[in-house]
């Protein structure tokens, strides 16, 4: 092989620069570095890493109480960049952009708003600022496993709180009342009292049920519904699920047969009404009849 084609090792100075650049990048992402693991990752000995962190990066890196290394406090940002992904997952926007890499997100944030090529129209959310104290009390009750007492829709309630859930711009409390799992709109909770002196043991079945749900309709029984979606609107049901546990099969004419698991008819009818006349309830037939009856009643009321 000609000498010009032989791969030459990088110069010592270049290796050092690459290694320090890698370490600094991780520090600025908020990583806490353990010297032995870092030495293994970078294929150098521990003594080299000790010189990098303690001498070459003096004033940039510092040891914490556990002997690991992190960015010095004066250089630390309020929110490490690695938390961007965590916040995106928590707020349900992880897949908002086609590219969810950290470099892309940071690039968007560093671009002045008037120069950005993207614009996200926010979904309408209820304003819970006046209910901040109630929200935090519920969070603490969930963490400490304290029962709660409050008034909801003119009825006194005693519940065991499990989770605060955000769905379609509204916050709900998932809680057990009388052995049944229910949801309560946080905005409608009145006179909240947390029983800090008492504790309950969360039921595993409830926790698993909440984690598996993609809506806030909590009932033990579900009904399988079959819908036929006209070709004109099939695209909207294909690009993202519009119904719980949605599965679909496309026919040759472009229409869709969609199956969904529904907890209550009132969970389905608003969606069907929105897409009329392009959505038809195939089964259960009684639900289709109830839809038609409701439409006829509405027409009669409007005529009067």
mmCIF file of N, CA and C in Angstrom, residues 132-231:
data_model
loop_
_atom_site.group_PDB
_atom_site.id
_atom_site.type_symbol
_atom_site.label_atom_id
_atom_site.label_comp_id
_atom_site.label_asym_id
_atom_site.label_seq_id
_atom_site.Cartn_x
_atom_site.Cartn_y
_atom_site.Cartn_z
ATOM 1 N N UNK A 132 -52.826 27.604 41.634
ATOM 2 C CA UNK A 132 -51.459 27.112 41.841
ATOM 3 C C UNK A 132 -51.314 26.407 43.185
ATOM 4 N N UNK A 133 -51.825 27.008 44.250
ATOM 5 C CA UNK A 133 -51.688 26.409 45.578
ATOM 6 C C UNK A 133 -52.382 25.054 45.637
ATOM 7 N N UNK A 134 -53.569 24.946 45.052
ATOM 8 C CA UNK A 134 -54.290 23.669 45.022
ATOM 9 C C UNK A 134 -53.492 22.625 44.247
ATOM 10 N N UNK A 135 -52.934 23.041 43.108
ATOM 11 C CA UNK A 135 -52.150 22.127 42.280
ATOM 12 C C UNK A 135 -50.957 21.578 43.071
ATOM 13 N N UNK A 136 -50.232 22.470 43.759
ATOM 14 C CA UNK A 136 -49.067 22.028 44.531
ATOM 15 C C UNK A 136 -49.484 21.161 45.714
ATOM 16 N N UNK A 137 -50.616 21.469 46.329
ATOM 17 C CA UNK A 137 -51.109 20.638 47.438
ATOM 18 C C UNK A 137 -51.422 19.227 46.956
ATOM 19 N N UNK A 138 -51.999 19.129 45.765
ATOM 20 C CA UNK A 138 -52.308 17.817 45.204
ATOM 21 C C UNK A 138 -51.026 17.059 44.871
ATOM 22 N N UNK A 139 -50.050 17.758 44.314
ATOM 23 C CA UNK A 139 -48.762 17.113 44.033
ATOM 24 C C UNK A 139 -48.159 16.527 45.309
ATOM 25 N N UNK A 140 -48.153 17.319 46.366
ATOM 26 C CA UNK A 140 -47.584 16.857 47.640
ATOM 27 C C UNK A 140 -48.380 15.681 48.189
ATOM 28 N N UNK A 141 -49.700 15.744 48.079
ATOM 29 C CA UNK A 141 -50.542 14.646 48.577
ATOM 30 C C UNK A 141 -50.251 13.351 47.833
ATOM 31 N N UNK A 142 -50.017 13.456 46.522
ATOM 32 C CA UNK A 142 -49.687 12.269 45.726
ATOM 33 C C UNK A 142 -48.340 11.710 46.155
ATOM 34 N N UNK A 143 -47.357 12.608 46.328
ATOM 35 C CA UNK A 143 -46.013 12.171 46.727
ATOM 36 C C UNK A 143 -46.020 11.532 48.110
ATOM 37 N N UNK A 144 -46.768 12.154 49.045
ATOM 38 C CA UNK A 144 -46.782 11.673 50.430
ATOM 39 C C UNK A 144 -47.854 10.616 50.689
ATOM 40 N N UNK A 145 -48.685 10.338 49.640
ATOM 41 C CA UNK A 145 -49.753 9.330 49.754
ATOM 42 C C UNK A 145 -50.738 9.695 50.862
ATOM 43 N N UNK A 146 -51.181 10.966 50.826
ATOM 44 C CA UNK A 146 -52.164 11.457 51.797
ATOM 45 C C UNK A 146 -53.560 11.501 51.168
ATOM 46 N N UNK A 147 -54.586 11.026 51.871
ATOM 47 C CA UNK A 147 -55.955 11.171 51.373
ATOM 48 C C UNK A 147 -56.341 12.650 51.273
ATOM 49 N N UNK A 148 -57.304 12.950 50.415
ATOM 50 C CA UNK A 148 -57.758 14.324 50.216
ATOM 51 C C UNK A 148 -59.274 14.407 50.376
ATOM 52 N N UNK A 149 -59.729 15.557 50.883
ATOM 53 C CA UNK A 149 -61.158 15.829 51.005
ATOM 54 C C UNK A 149 -61.441 17.126 50.257
ATOM 55 N N UNK A 150 -62.491 17.140 49.458
ATOM 56 C CA UNK A 150 -62.867 18.365 48.757
ATOM 57 C C UNK A 150 -64.307 18.260 48.262
ATOM 58 N N UNK A 151 -64.805 19.389 47.766
ATOM 59 C CA UNK A 151 -66.145 19.429 47.182
ATOM 60 C C UNK A 151 -65.997 19.439 45.669
ATOM 61 N N UNK A 152 -66.796 18.605 45.006
ATOM 62 C CA UNK A 152 -66.713 18.512 43.550
ATOM 63 C C UNK A 152 -68.120 18.334 42.995
ATOM 64 N N UNK A 153 -68.540 19.287 42.190
ATOM 65 C CA UNK A 153 -69.892 19.267 41.615
ATOM 66 C C UNK A 153 -70.946 19.114 42.716
ATOM 67 N N UNK A 154 -70.789 19.979 43.740
ATOM 68 C CA UNK A 154 -71.749 20.070 44.855
ATOM 69 C C UNK A 154 -71.852 18.794 45.676
ATOM 70 N N UNK A 155 -70.783 18.012 45.693
ATOM 71 C CA UNK A 155 -70.782 16.779 46.482
ATOM 72 C C UNK A 155 -69.459 16.643 47.220
ATOM 73 N N UNK A 156 -69.521 16.280 48.497
ATOM 74 C CA UNK A 156 -68.309 16.075 49.290
ATOM 75 C C UNK A 156 -67.603 14.790 48.846
ATOM 76 N N UNK A 157 -66.305 14.881 48.654
ATOM 77 C CA UNK A 157 -65.526 13.734 48.175
ATOM 78 C C UNK A 157 -64.357 13.446 49.123
ATOM 79 N N UNK A 158 -64.077 12.171 49.305
ATOM 80 C CA UNK A 158 -62.865 11.727 49.987
ATOM 81 C C UNK A 158 -62.153 10.770 49.036
ATOM 82 N N UNK A 159 -60.931 11.117 48.646
ATOM 83 C CA UNK A 159 -60.254 10.340 47.607
ATOM 84 C C UNK A 159 -58.810 10.041 48.001
ATOM 85 N N UNK A 160 -58.267 9.071 47.304
ATOM 86 C CA UNK A 160 -56.840 8.759 47.403
ATOM 87 C C UNK A 160 -56.201 9.157 46.071
ATOM 88 N N UNK A 161 -55.377 10.212 46.061
ATOM 89 C CA UNK A 161 -54.863 10.754 44.798
ATOM 90 C C UNK A 161 -53.705 9.924 44.236
ATOM 91 N N UNK A 162 -53.714 9.739 42.901
ATOM 92 C CA UNK A 162 -52.687 8.928 42.244
ATOM 93 C C UNK A 162 -51.814 9.723 41.270
ATOM 94 N N UNK A 163 -52.444 10.599 40.469
ATOM 95 C CA UNK A 163 -51.662 11.256 39.420
ATOM 96 C C UNK A 163 -52.397 12.507 38.933
ATOM 97 N N UNK A 164 -51.618 13.532 38.561
ATOM 98 C CA UNK A 164 -52.161 14.693 37.870
ATOM 99 C C UNK A 164 -51.908 14.497 36.385
ATOM 100 N N UNK A 165 -52.963 14.567 35.574
ATOM 101 C CA UNK A 165 -52.868 14.242 34.151
ATOM 102 C C UNK A 165 -53.329 15.430 33.319
ATOM 103 N N UNK A 166 -52.542 15.789 32.324
ATOM 104 C CA UNK A 166 -52.902 16.876 31.409
ATOM 105 C C UNK A 166 -53.400 16.264 30.104
ATOM 106 N N UNK A 167 -54.619 16.627 29.704
ATOM 107 C CA UNK A 167 -55.209 16.087 28.482
ATOM 108 C C UNK A 167 -56.013 17.179 27.799
ATOM 109 N N UNK A 168 -55.644 17.444 26.533
ATOM 110 C CA UNK A 168 -56.380 18.415 25.710
ATOM 111 C C UNK A 168 -56.526 19.772 26.391
ATOM 112 N N UNK A 169 -55.436 20.219 27.028
ATOM 113 C CA UNK A 169 -55.438 21.552 27.617
ATOM 114 C C UNK A 169 -56.050 21.656 28.994
ATOM 115 N N UNK A 170 -56.452 20.515 29.585
ATOM 116 C CA UNK A 170 -57.110 20.511 30.890
ATOM 117 C C UNK A 170 -56.355 19.588 31.842
ATOM 118 N N UNK A 171 -56.200 20.029 33.111
ATOM 119 C CA UNK A 171 -55.563 19.196 34.132
ATOM 120 C C UNK A 171 -56.626 18.422 34.911
ATOM 121 N N UNK A 172 -56.369 17.122 35.084
ATOM 122 C CA UNK A 172 -57.271 16.245 35.835
ATOM 123 C C UNK A 172 -56.505 15.574 36.972
ATOM 124 N N UNK A 173 -57.221 15.278 38.044
ATOM 125 C CA UNK A 173 -56.677 14.468 39.125
ATOM 126 C C UNK A 173 -57.234 13.059 38.982
ATOM 127 N N UNK A 174 -56.353 12.079 38.844
ATOM 128 C CA UNK A 174 -56.759 10.678 38.862
ATOM 129 C C UNK A 174 -56.697 10.214 40.309
ATOM 130 N N UNK A 175 -57.839 9.771 40.823
ATOM 131 C CA UNK A 175 -57.908 9.409 42.234
ATOM 132 C C UNK A 175 -58.926 8.292 42.440
ATOM 133 N N UNK A 176 -58.728 7.539 43.505
ATOM 134 C CA UNK A 176 -59.668 6.478 43.865
ATOM 135 C C UNK A 176 -60.701 7.022 44.837
ATOM 136 N N UNK A 177 -61.967 6.808 44.506
ATOM 137 C CA UNK A 177 -63.061 7.177 45.406
ATOM 138 C C UNK A 177 -63.971 5.970 45.549
ATOM 139 N N UNK A 178 -64.104 5.493 46.772
ATOM 140 C CA UNK A 178 -64.967 4.332 47.009
ATOM 141 C C UNK A 178 -64.559 3.120 46.213
ATOM 142 N N UNK A 179 -63.285 2.837 46.132
ATOM 143 C CA UNK A 179 -62.683 1.686 45.439
ATOM 144 C C UNK A 179 -62.688 1.820 43.914
ATOM 145 N N UNK A 180 -63.241 2.936 43.381
ATOM 146 C CA UNK A 180 -63.256 3.144 41.936
ATOM 147 C C UNK A 180 -62.297 4.264 41.539
ATOM 148 N N UNK A 181 -61.605 4.059 40.443
ATOM 149 C CA UNK A 181 -60.698 5.071 39.931
ATOM 150 C C UNK A 181 -61.500 6.067 39.105
ATOM 151 N N UNK A 182 -61.354 7.361 39.421
ATOM 152 C CA UNK A 182 -62.110 8.410 38.742
ATOM 153 C C UNK A 182 -61.176 9.555 38.370
ATOM 154 N N UNK A 183 -61.695 10.469 37.527
ATOM 155 C CA UNK A 183 -60.932 11.689 37.235
ATOM 156 C C UNK A 183 -61.743 12.899 37.672
ATOM 157 N N UNK A 184 -61.021 13.915 38.157
ATOM 158 C CA UNK A 184 -61.636 15.150 38.630
ATOM 159 C C UNK A 184 -60.911 16.330 37.990
ATOM 160 N N UNK A 185 -61.650 17.244 37.392
ATOM 161 C CA UNK A 185 -61.041 18.444 36.832
ATOM 162 C C UNK A 185 -60.484 19.285 37.982
ATOM 163 N N UNK A 186 -59.200 19.599 37.932
ATOM 164 C CA UNK A 186 -58.564 20.358 39.014
ATOM 165 C C UNK A 186 -59.247 21.713 39.188
ATOM 166 N N UNK A 187 -59.660 22.329 38.093
ATOM 167 C CA UNK A 187 -60.284 23.653 38.161
ATOM 168 C C UNK A 187 -61.598 23.645 38.919
ATOM 169 N N UNK A 188 -62.239 22.477 39.041
ATOM 170 C CA UNK A 188 -63.551 22.388 39.694
ATOM 171 C C UNK A 188 -63.471 21.902 41.135
ATOM 172 N N UNK A 189 -62.259 21.598 41.604
ATOM 173 C CA UNK A 189 -62.082 21.146 42.986
ATOM 174 C C UNK A 189 -62.185 22.350 43.926
ATOM 175 N N UNK A 190 -63.037 22.234 44.949
ATOM 176 C CA UNK A 190 -63.244 23.329 45.899
ATOM 177 C C UNK A 190 -62.968 22.845 47.326
ATOM 178 N N UNK A 191 -62.431 23.755 48.128
ATOM 179 C CA UNK A 191 -62.237 23.467 49.549
ATOM 180 C C UNK A 191 -61.320 22.288 49.814
ATOM 181 N N UNK A 192 -60.219 22.202 49.093
ATOM 182 C CA UNK A 192 -59.304 21.064 49.248
ATOM 183 C C UNK A 192 -58.694 21.031 50.644
ATOM 184 N N UNK A 193 -58.738 19.847 51.254
ATOM 185 C CA UNK A 193 -58.076 19.597 52.530
ATOM 186 C C UNK A 193 -57.286 18.300 52.404
ATOM 187 N N UNK A 194 -55.993 18.385 52.672
ATOM 188 C CA UNK A 194 -55.122 17.219 52.609
ATOM 189 C C UNK A 194 -54.945 16.662 54.013
ATOM 190 N N UNK A 195 -55.221 15.379 54.177
ATOM 191 C CA UNK A 195 -55.080 14.717 55.482
ATOM 192 C C UNK A 195 -53.628 14.263 55.632
ATOM 193 N N UNK A 196 -52.765 15.194 56.063
ATOM 194 C CA UNK A 196 -51.335 14.900 56.160
ATOM 195 C C UNK A 196 -51.012 13.873 57.233
ATOM 196 N N UNK A 197 -51.942 13.647 58.157
ATOM 197 C CA UNK A 197 -51.693 12.687 59.246
ATOM 198 C C UNK A 197 -51.989 11.252 58.825
ATOM 199 N N UNK A 198 -52.635 11.067 57.679
ATOM 200 C CA UNK A 198 -52.996 9.724 57.222
ATOM 201 C C UNK A 198 -52.255 9.383 55.940
ATOM 202 N N UNK A 199 -52.110 8.099 55.701
ATOM 203 C CA UNK A 199 -51.410 7.631 54.500
ATOM 204 C C UNK A 199 -52.147 6.411 53.942
ATOM 205 N N UNK A 200 -52.057 6.252 52.633
ATOM 206 C CA UNK A 200 -52.653 5.082 52.000
ATOM 207 C C UNK A 200 -51.598 4.378 51.156
ATOM 208 N N UNK A 201 -51.852 3.132 50.848
ATOM 209 C CA UNK A 201 -50.939 2.348 50.004
ATOM 210 C C UNK A 201 -51.522 2.303 48.595
ATOM 211 N N UNK A 202 -50.867 2.924 47.608
ATOM 212 C CA UNK A 202 -51.398 2.912 46.238
ATOM 213 C C UNK A 202 -51.524 1.493 45.714
ATOM 214 N N UNK A 203 -52.601 1.254 44.985
ATOM 215 C CA UNK A 203 -52.818 -0.067 44.413
ATOM 216 C C UNK A 203 -52.083 -0.184 43.078
ATOM 217 N N UNK A 204 -51.355 -1.263 42.960
ATOM 218 C CA UNK A 204 -50.574 -1.472 41.746
ATOM 219 C C UNK A 204 -51.461 -1.500 40.496
ATOM 220 N N UNK A 205 -52.634 -2.103 40.622
ATOM 221 C CA UNK A 205 -53.527 -2.224 39.469
ATOM 222 C C UNK A 205 -53.964 -0.845 38.964
ATOM 223 N N UNK A 206 -54.160 0.099 39.902
ATOM 224 C CA UNK A 206 -54.535 1.455 39.503
ATOM 225 C C UNK A 206 -53.364 2.159 38.819
ATOM 226 N N UNK A 207 -52.177 2.006 39.360
ATOM 227 C CA UNK A 207 -50.998 2.665 38.786
ATOM 228 C C UNK A 207 -50.728 2.161 37.368
ATOM 229 N N UNK A 208 -50.850 0.856 37.171
ATOM 230 C CA UNK A 208 -50.624 0.279 35.847
ATOM 231 C C UNK A 208 -51.719 0.718 34.870
ATOM 232 N N UNK A 209 -52.942 0.799 35.360
ATOM 233 C CA UNK A 209 -54.070 1.214 34.519
ATOM 234 C C UNK A 209 -53.866 2.649 34.032
ATOM 235 N N UNK A 210 -53.477 3.550 34.939
ATOM 236 C CA UNK A 210 -53.251 4.956 34.582
ATOM 237 C C UNK A 210 -52.114 5.074 33.570
ATOM 238 N N UNK A 211 -51.036 4.333 33.784
ATOM 239 C CA UNK A 211 -49.881 4.401 32.881
ATOM 240 C C UNK A 211 -50.225 3.913 31.481
ATOM 241 N N UNK A 212 -51.150 2.946 31.396
ATOM 242 C CA UNK A 212 -51.498 2.362 30.102
ATOM 243 C C UNK A 212 -52.534 3.183 29.344
ATOM 244 N N UNK A 213 -53.235 4.091 30.037
ATOM 245 C CA UNK A 213 -54.316 4.855 29.402
ATOM 246 C C UNK A 213 -53.758 6.012 28.584
ATOM 247 N N UNK A 214 -54.438 6.312 27.468
ATOM 248 C CA UNK A 214 -54.079 7.493 26.695
ATOM 249 C C UNK A 214 -55.210 8.516 26.714
ATOM 250 N N UNK A 215 -56.089 8.401 27.733
ATOM 251 C CA UNK A 215 -57.160 9.361 27.917
ATOM 252 C C UNK A 215 -57.495 9.422 29.406
ATOM 253 N N UNK A 216 -58.521 10.175 29.763
ATOM 254 C CA UNK A 216 -58.864 10.323 31.183
ATOM 255 C C UNK A 216 -60.237 9.736 31.506
ATOM 256 N N UNK A 217 -60.717 8.845 30.645
ATOM 257 C CA UNK A 217 -61.965 8.142 30.925
ATOM 258 C C UNK A 217 -61.620 6.867 31.691
ATOM 259 N N UNK A 218 -61.969 6.844 32.978
ATOM 260 C CA UNK A 218 -61.620 5.714 33.824
ATOM 261 C C UNK A 218 -62.860 4.875 34.122
ATOM 262 N N UNK A 219 -62.992 3.745 33.476
ATOM 263 C CA UNK A 219 -64.043 2.779 33.772
ATOM 264 C C UNK A 219 -63.466 1.382 33.604
ATOM 265 N N UNK A 220 -64.070 0.428 34.270
ATOM 266 C CA UNK A 220 -63.559 -0.936 34.202
ATOM 267 C C UNK A 220 -63.850 -1.590 32.857
ATOM 268 N N UNK A 221 -64.986 -1.232 32.245
ATOM 269 C CA UNK A 221 -65.397 -1.882 31.000
ATOM 270 C C UNK A 221 -65.181 -0.958 29.804
ATOM 271 N N UNK A 222 -64.846 -1.546 28.677
ATOM 272 C CA UNK A 222 -64.724 -0.799 27.433
ATOM 273 C C UNK A 222 -65.568 -1.487 26.362
ATOM 274 N N UNK A 223 -65.940 -0.718 25.361
ATOM 275 C CA UNK A 223 -66.717 -1.238 24.240
ATOM 276 C C UNK A 223 -65.889 -1.096 22.970
ATOM 277 N N UNK A 224 -65.774 -2.183 22.213
ATOM 278 C CA UNK A 224 -65.070 -2.088 20.942
ATOM 279 C C UNK A 224 -66.021 -1.504 19.907
ATOM 280 N N UNK A 225 -65.564 -0.456 19.242
ATOM 281 C CA UNK A 225 -66.384 0.248 18.262
ATOM 282 C C UNK A 225 -65.718 0.133 16.898
ATOM 283 N N UNK A 226 -66.542 -0.113 15.881
ATOM 284 C CA UNK A 226 -66.055 -0.169 14.498
ATOM 285 C C UNK A 226 -66.636 1.019 13.734
ATOM 286 N N UNK A 227 -65.760 1.789 13.117
ATOM 287 C CA UNK A 227 -66.162 2.963 12.350
ATOM 288 C C UNK A 227 -65.713 2.821 10.909
ATOM 289 N N UNK A 228 -66.501 3.394 10.000
ATOM 290 C CA UNK A 228 -66.051 3.505 8.616
ATOM 291 C C UNK A 228 -65.791 4.979 8.337
ATOM 292 N N UNK A 229 -64.557 5.248 7.875
ATOM 293 C CA UNK A 229 -64.118 6.615 7.612
ATOM 294 C C UNK A 229 -64.058 6.828 6.102
ATOM 295 N N UNK A 230 -64.732 7.849 5.603
ATOM 296 C CA UNK A 230 -64.768 8.119 4.169
ATOM 297 C C UNK A 230 -63.386 8.535 3.661
ATOM 298 N N UNK A 231 -63.097 8.253 2.380
ATOM 299 C CA UNK A 231 -61.776 8.599 1.817
ATOM 300 C C UNK A 231 -61.419 10.068 1.967
#
